[in-house]
PDB file of C-alpha atoms in Angstrom:
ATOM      1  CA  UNK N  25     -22.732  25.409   0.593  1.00 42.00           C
ATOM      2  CA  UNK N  26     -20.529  23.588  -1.806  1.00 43.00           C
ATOM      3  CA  UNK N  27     -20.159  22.815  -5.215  1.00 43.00           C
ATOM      4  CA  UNK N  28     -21.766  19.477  -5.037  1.00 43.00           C
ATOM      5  CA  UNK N  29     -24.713  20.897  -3.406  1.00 42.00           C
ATOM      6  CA  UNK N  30     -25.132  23.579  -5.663  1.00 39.00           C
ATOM      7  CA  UNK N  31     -25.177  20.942  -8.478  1.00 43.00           C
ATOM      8  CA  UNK N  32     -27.986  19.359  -6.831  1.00 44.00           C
ATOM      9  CA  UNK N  33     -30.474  22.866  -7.281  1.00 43.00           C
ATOM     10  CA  UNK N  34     -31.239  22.593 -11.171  1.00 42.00           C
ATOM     11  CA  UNK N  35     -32.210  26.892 -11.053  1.00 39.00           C
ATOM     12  CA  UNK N  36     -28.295  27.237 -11.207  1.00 44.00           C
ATOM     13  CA  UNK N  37     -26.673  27.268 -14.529  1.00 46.00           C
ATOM     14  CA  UNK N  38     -23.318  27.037 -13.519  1.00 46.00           C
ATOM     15  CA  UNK N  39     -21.329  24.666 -10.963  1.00 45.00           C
ATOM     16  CA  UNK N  40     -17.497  25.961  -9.578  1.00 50.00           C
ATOM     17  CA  UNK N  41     -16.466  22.612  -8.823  1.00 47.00           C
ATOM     18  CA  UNK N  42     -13.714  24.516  -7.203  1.00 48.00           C
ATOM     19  CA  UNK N  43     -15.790  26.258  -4.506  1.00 50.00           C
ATOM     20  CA  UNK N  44     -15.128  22.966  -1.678  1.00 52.00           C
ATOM     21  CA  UNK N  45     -12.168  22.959   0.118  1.00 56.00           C
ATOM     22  CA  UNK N  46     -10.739  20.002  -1.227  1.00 65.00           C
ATOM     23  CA  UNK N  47     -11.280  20.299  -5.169  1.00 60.00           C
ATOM     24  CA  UNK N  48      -8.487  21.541  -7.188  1.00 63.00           C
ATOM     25  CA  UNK N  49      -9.145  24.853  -9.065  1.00 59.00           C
ATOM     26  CA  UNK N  50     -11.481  23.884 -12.365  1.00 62.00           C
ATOM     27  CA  UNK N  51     -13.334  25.492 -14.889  1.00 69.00           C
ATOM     28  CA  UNK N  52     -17.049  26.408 -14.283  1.00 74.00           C
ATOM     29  CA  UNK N  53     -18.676  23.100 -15.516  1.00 76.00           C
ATOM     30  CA  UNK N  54     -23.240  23.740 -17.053  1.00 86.00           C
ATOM     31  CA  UNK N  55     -25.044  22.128 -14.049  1.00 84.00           C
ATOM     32  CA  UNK N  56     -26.324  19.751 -17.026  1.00 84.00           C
ATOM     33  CA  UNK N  57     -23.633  17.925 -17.552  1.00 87.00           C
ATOM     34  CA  UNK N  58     -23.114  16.727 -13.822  1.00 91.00           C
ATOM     35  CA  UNK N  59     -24.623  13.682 -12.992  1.00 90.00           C
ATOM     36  CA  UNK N  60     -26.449  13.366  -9.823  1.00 89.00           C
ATOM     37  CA  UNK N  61     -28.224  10.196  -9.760  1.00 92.00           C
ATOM     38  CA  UNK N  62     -26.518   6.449 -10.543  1.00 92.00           C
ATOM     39  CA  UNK N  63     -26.907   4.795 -13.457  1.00 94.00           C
ATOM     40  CA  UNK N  64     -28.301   2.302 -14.261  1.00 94.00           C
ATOM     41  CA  UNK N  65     -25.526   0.054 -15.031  1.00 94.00           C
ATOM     42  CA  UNK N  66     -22.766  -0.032 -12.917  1.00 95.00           C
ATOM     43  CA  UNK N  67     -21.358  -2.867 -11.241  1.00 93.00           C
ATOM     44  CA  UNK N  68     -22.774  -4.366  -8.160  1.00 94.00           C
ATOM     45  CA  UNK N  69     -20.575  -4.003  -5.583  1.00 92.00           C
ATOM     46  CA  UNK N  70     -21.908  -6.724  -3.238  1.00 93.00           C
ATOM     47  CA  UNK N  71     -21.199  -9.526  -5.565  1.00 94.00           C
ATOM     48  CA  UNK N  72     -18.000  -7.979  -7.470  1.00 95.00           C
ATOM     49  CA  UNK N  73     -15.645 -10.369  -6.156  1.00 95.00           C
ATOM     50  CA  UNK N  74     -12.573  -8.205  -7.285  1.00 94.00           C
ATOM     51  CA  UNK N  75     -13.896  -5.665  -4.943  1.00 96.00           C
ATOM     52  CA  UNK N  76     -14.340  -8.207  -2.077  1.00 96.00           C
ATOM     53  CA  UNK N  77     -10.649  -9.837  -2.225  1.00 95.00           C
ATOM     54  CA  UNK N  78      -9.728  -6.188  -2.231  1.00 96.00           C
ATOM     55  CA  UNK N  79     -11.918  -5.004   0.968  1.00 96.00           C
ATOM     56  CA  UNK N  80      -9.797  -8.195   3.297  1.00 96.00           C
ATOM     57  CA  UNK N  81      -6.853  -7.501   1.448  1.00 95.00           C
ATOM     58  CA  UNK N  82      -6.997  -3.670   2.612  1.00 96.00           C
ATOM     59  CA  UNK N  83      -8.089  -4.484   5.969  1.00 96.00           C
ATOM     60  CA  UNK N  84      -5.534  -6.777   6.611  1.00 96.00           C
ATOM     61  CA  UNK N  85      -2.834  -5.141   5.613  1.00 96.00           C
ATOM     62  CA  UNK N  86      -3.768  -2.190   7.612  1.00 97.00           C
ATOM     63  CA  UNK N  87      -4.677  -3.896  10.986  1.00 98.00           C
ATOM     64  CA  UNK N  88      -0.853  -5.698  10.273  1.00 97.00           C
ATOM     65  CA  UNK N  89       1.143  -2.524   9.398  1.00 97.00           C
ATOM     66  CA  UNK N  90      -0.390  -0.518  12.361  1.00 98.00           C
ATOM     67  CA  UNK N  91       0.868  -3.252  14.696  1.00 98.00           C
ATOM     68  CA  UNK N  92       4.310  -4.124  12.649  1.00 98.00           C
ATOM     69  CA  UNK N  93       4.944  -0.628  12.996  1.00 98.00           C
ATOM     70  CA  UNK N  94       4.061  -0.268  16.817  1.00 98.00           C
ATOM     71  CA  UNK N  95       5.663  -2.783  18.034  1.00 98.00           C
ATOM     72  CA  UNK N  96       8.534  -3.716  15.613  1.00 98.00           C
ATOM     73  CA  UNK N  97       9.301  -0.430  13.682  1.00 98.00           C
ATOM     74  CA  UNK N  98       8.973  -2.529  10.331  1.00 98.00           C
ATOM     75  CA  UNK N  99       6.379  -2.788   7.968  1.00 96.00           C
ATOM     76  CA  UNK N 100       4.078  -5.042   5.895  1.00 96.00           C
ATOM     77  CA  UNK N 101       6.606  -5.456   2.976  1.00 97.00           C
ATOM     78  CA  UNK N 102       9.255  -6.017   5.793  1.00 98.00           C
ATOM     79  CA  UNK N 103       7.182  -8.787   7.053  1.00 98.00           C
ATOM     80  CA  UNK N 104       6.782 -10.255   3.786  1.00 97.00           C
ATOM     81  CA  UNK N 105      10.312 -10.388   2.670  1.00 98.00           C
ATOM     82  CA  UNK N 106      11.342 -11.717   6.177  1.00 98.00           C
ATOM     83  CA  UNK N 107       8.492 -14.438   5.541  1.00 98.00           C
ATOM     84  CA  UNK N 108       9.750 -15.212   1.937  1.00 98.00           C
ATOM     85  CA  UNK N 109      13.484 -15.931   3.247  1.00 98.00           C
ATOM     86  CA  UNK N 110      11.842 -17.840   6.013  1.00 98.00           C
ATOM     87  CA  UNK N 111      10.580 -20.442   3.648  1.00 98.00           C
ATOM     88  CA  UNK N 112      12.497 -19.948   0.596  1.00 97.00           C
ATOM     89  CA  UNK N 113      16.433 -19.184   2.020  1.00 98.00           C
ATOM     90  CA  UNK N 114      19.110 -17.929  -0.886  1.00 97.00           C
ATOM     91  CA  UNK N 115      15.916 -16.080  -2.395  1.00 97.00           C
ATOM     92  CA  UNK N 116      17.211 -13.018  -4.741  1.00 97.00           C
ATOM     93  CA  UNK N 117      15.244  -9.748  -4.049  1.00 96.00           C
ATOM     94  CA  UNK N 118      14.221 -10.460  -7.748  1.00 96.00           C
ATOM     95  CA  UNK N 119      12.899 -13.766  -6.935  1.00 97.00           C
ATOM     96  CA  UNK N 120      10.965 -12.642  -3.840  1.00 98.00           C
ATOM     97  CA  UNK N 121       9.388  -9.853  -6.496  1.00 97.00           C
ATOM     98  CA  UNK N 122       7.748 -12.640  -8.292  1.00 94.00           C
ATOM     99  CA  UNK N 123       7.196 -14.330  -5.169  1.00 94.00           C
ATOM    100  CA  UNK N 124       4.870 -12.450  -3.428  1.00 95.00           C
ATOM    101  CA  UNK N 125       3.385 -10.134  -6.752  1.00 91.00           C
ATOM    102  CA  UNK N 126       5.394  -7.176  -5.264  1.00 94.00           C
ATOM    103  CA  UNK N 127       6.826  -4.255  -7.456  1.00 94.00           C
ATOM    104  CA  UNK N 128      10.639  -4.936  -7.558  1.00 96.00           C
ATOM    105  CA  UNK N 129      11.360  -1.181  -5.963  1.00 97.00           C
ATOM    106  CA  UNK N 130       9.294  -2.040  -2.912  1.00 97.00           C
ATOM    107  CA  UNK N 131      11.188  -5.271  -2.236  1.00 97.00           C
ATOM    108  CA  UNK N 132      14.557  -3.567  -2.906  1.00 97.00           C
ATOM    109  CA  UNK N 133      13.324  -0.478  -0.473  1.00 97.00           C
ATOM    110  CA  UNK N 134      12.433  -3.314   2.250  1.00 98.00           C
ATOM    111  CA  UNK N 135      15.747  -5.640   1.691  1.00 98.00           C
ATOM    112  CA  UNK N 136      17.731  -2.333   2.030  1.00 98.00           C
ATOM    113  CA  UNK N 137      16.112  -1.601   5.307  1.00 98.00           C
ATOM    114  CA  UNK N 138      16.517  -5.176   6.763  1.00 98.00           C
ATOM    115  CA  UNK N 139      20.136  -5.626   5.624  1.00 98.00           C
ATOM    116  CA  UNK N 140      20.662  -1.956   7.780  1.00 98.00           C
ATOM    117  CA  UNK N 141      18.897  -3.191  10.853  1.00 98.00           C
ATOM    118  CA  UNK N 142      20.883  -6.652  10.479  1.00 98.00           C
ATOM    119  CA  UNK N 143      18.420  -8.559   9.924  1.00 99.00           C
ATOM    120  CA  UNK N 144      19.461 -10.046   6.545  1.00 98.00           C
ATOM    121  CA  UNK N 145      21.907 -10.489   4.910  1.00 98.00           C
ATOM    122  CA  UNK N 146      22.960 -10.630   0.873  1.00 96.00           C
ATOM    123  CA  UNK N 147      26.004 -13.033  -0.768  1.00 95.00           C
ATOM    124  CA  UNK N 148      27.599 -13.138  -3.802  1.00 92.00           C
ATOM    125  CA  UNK N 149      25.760 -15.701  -6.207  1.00 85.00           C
ATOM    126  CA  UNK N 150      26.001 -17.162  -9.724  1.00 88.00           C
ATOM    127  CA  UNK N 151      26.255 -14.423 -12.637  1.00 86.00           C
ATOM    128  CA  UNK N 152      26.099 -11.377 -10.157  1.00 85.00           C
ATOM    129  CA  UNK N 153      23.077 -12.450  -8.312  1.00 90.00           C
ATOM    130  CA  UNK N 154      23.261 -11.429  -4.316  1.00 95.00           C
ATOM    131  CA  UNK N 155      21.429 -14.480  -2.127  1.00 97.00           C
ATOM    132  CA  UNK N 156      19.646 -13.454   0.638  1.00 98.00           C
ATOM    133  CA  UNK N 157      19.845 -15.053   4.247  1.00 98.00           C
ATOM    134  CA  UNK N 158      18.161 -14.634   7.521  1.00 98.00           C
ATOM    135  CA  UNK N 159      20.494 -13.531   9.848  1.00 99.00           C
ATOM    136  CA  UNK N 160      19.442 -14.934  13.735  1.00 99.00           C
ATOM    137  CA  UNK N 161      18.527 -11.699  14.602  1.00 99.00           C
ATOM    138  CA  UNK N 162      16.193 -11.884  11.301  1.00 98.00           C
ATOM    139  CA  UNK N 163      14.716 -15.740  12.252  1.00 99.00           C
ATOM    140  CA  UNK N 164      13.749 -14.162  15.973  1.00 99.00           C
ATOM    141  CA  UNK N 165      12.489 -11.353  14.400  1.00 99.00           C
ATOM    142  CA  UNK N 166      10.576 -13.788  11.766  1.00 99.00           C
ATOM    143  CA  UNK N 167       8.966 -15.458  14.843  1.00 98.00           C
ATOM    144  CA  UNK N 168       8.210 -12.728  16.539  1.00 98.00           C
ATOM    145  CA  UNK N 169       5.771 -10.936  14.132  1.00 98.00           C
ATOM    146  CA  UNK N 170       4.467 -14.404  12.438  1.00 98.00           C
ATOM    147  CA  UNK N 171       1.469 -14.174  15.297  1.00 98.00           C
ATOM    148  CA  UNK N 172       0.592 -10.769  14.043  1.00 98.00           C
ATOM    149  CA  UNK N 173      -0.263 -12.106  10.372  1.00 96.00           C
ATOM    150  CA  UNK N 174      -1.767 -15.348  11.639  1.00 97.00           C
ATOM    151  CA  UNK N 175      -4.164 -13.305  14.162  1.00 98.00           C
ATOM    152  CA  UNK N 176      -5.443 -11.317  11.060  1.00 96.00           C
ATOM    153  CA  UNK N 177      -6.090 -14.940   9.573  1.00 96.00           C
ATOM    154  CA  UNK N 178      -7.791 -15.980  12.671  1.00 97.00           C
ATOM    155  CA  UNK N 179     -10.133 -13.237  12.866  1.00 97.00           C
ATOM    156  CA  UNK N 180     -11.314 -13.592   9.297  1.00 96.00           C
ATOM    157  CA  UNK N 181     -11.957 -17.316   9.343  1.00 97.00           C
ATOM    158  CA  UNK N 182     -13.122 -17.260  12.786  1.00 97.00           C
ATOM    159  CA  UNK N 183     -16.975 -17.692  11.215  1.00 97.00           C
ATOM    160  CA  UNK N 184     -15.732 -20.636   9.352  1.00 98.00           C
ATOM    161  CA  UNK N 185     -15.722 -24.106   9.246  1.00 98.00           C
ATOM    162  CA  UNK N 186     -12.426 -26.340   9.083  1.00 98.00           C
ATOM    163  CA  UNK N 187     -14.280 -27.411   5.493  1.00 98.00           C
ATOM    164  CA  UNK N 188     -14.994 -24.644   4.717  1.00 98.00           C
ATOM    165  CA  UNK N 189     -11.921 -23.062   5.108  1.00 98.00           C
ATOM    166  CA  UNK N 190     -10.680 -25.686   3.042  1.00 98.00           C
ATOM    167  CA  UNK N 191     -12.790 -25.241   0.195  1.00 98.00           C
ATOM    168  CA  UNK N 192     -12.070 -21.718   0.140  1.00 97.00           C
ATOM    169  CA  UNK N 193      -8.757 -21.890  -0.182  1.00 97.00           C
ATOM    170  CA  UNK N 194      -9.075 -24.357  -2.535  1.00 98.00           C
ATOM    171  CA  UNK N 195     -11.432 -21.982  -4.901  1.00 97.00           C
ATOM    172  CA  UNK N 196      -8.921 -19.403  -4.402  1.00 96.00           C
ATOM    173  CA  UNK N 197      -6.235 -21.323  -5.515  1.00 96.00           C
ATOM    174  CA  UNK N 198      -7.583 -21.931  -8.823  1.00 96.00           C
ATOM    175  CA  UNK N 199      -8.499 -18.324  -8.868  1.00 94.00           C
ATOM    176  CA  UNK N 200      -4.531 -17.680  -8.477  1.00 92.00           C
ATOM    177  CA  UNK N 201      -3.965 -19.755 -12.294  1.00 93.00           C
ATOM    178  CA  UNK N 202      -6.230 -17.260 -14.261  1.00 92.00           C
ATOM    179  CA  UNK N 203      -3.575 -14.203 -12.344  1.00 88.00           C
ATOM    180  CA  UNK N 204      -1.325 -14.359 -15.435  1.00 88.00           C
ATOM    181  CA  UNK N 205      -4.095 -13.648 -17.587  1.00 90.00           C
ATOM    182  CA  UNK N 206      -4.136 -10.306 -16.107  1.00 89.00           C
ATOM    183  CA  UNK N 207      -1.111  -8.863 -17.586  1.00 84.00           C
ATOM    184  CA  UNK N 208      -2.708  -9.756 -21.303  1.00 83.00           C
ATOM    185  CA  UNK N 209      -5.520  -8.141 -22.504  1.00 78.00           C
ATOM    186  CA  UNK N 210      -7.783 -11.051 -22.577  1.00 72.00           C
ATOM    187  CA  UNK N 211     -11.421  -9.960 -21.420  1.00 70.00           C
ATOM    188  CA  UNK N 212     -10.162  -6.677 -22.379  1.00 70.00           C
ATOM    189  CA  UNK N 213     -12.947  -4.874 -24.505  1.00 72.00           C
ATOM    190  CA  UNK N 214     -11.875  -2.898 -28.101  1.00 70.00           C
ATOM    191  CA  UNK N 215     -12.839   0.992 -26.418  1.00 66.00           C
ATOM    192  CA  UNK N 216     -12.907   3.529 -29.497  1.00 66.00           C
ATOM    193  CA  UNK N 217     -10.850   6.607 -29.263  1.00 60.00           C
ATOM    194  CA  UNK N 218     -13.591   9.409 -27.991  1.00 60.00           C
ATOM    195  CA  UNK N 219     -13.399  12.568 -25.617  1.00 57.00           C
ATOM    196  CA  UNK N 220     -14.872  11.799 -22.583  1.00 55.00           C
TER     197      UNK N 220
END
């Protein structure tokens, strides 16, 4: 039996959280303080759109890395930074940061990988800046895992409509303007200080 079924017996007065196999040694926490029913206000996760741009996001990113990996030995960021140069040539690795809303250490990680496999390849720019360039190993490459990220994009729209395709990407688009906001603290509520 484990600790989260004990909880679930109200005779016992104490819970060892600790007493599953994958629970980190805790103290003994009263059997009344554990909450074993929802409450009543939480969020609803069917409509919580956050939640739902996050389910495709994770889903599509996993479906592409399994396959990037298998068949390419590169990953999703890979992909990404490959794509960015594709479109945007002379990009800096700070530039493709902002680009595609990637931490700059993940990009550098990446464009250090692809410069070792030849795949791009960095200049010397303006005030110590370093250019980056598809080599035409790096453009075959490019075209040869673009079908992986489209078929992900096929199989989610496949229940859609031309229109409606449309007008979701038009929604999301204006959803993309209100993405600064999220570094302020606007909608952010005033939480006092208390132990929880």
């Amino acid at each position: 039996m484990t600790g989260l079924e004990i909880a679930s017996h109200p005779f016992e007065n104490k819970v060892n959280m600790a007493s599953g196999p994958h629970f980190p040694a805790t103290e003994l926490a009263p059997a009344s303080e554990i909450i074993t029913e929802p409450l009543d206000d939480v969020i609803d996760t069917e409509s919580f759109t956050p939640r739902l741009l996050a389910l495709i996001s994770t889903a599509l990113v996993r479906r592409e890395s399994r396959l990037l990996l298998r068949d390419f030995s590169l990953g999703t960021n890979d992909w990404r930074v490959l794509s960015a140069l594709a479109g945007h040539p002379a990009a800096t690795a700070t530039e493709i940061s902002d680009f595609l809303a990637v931490n700059k250490a993940v990009i550098s990680k990446s464009v250090n990988l692809l410069i070792a496999r030849d795949l791009i390849v960095p200049t010397d720019g303006p005030r110590g800046s370093h250019p980056l360039y598809l080599t035409r190993a790096g453009a075959r490459m490019h075209d040869a895992m673009k079908p992986i990220s489209l078929g992900g994009q096929d199989i989610l729209l496949a229940g859609l409509t031309a229109d409606e395709v449309a007008q979701l990407n038009a929604m999301l688009g204006r959803i993309l303007l209100a993405m600064p906001m999220l570094d302020s603290d606007v909608g952010a509520p005033q939480v006092e200080t208390q132990s929880y």
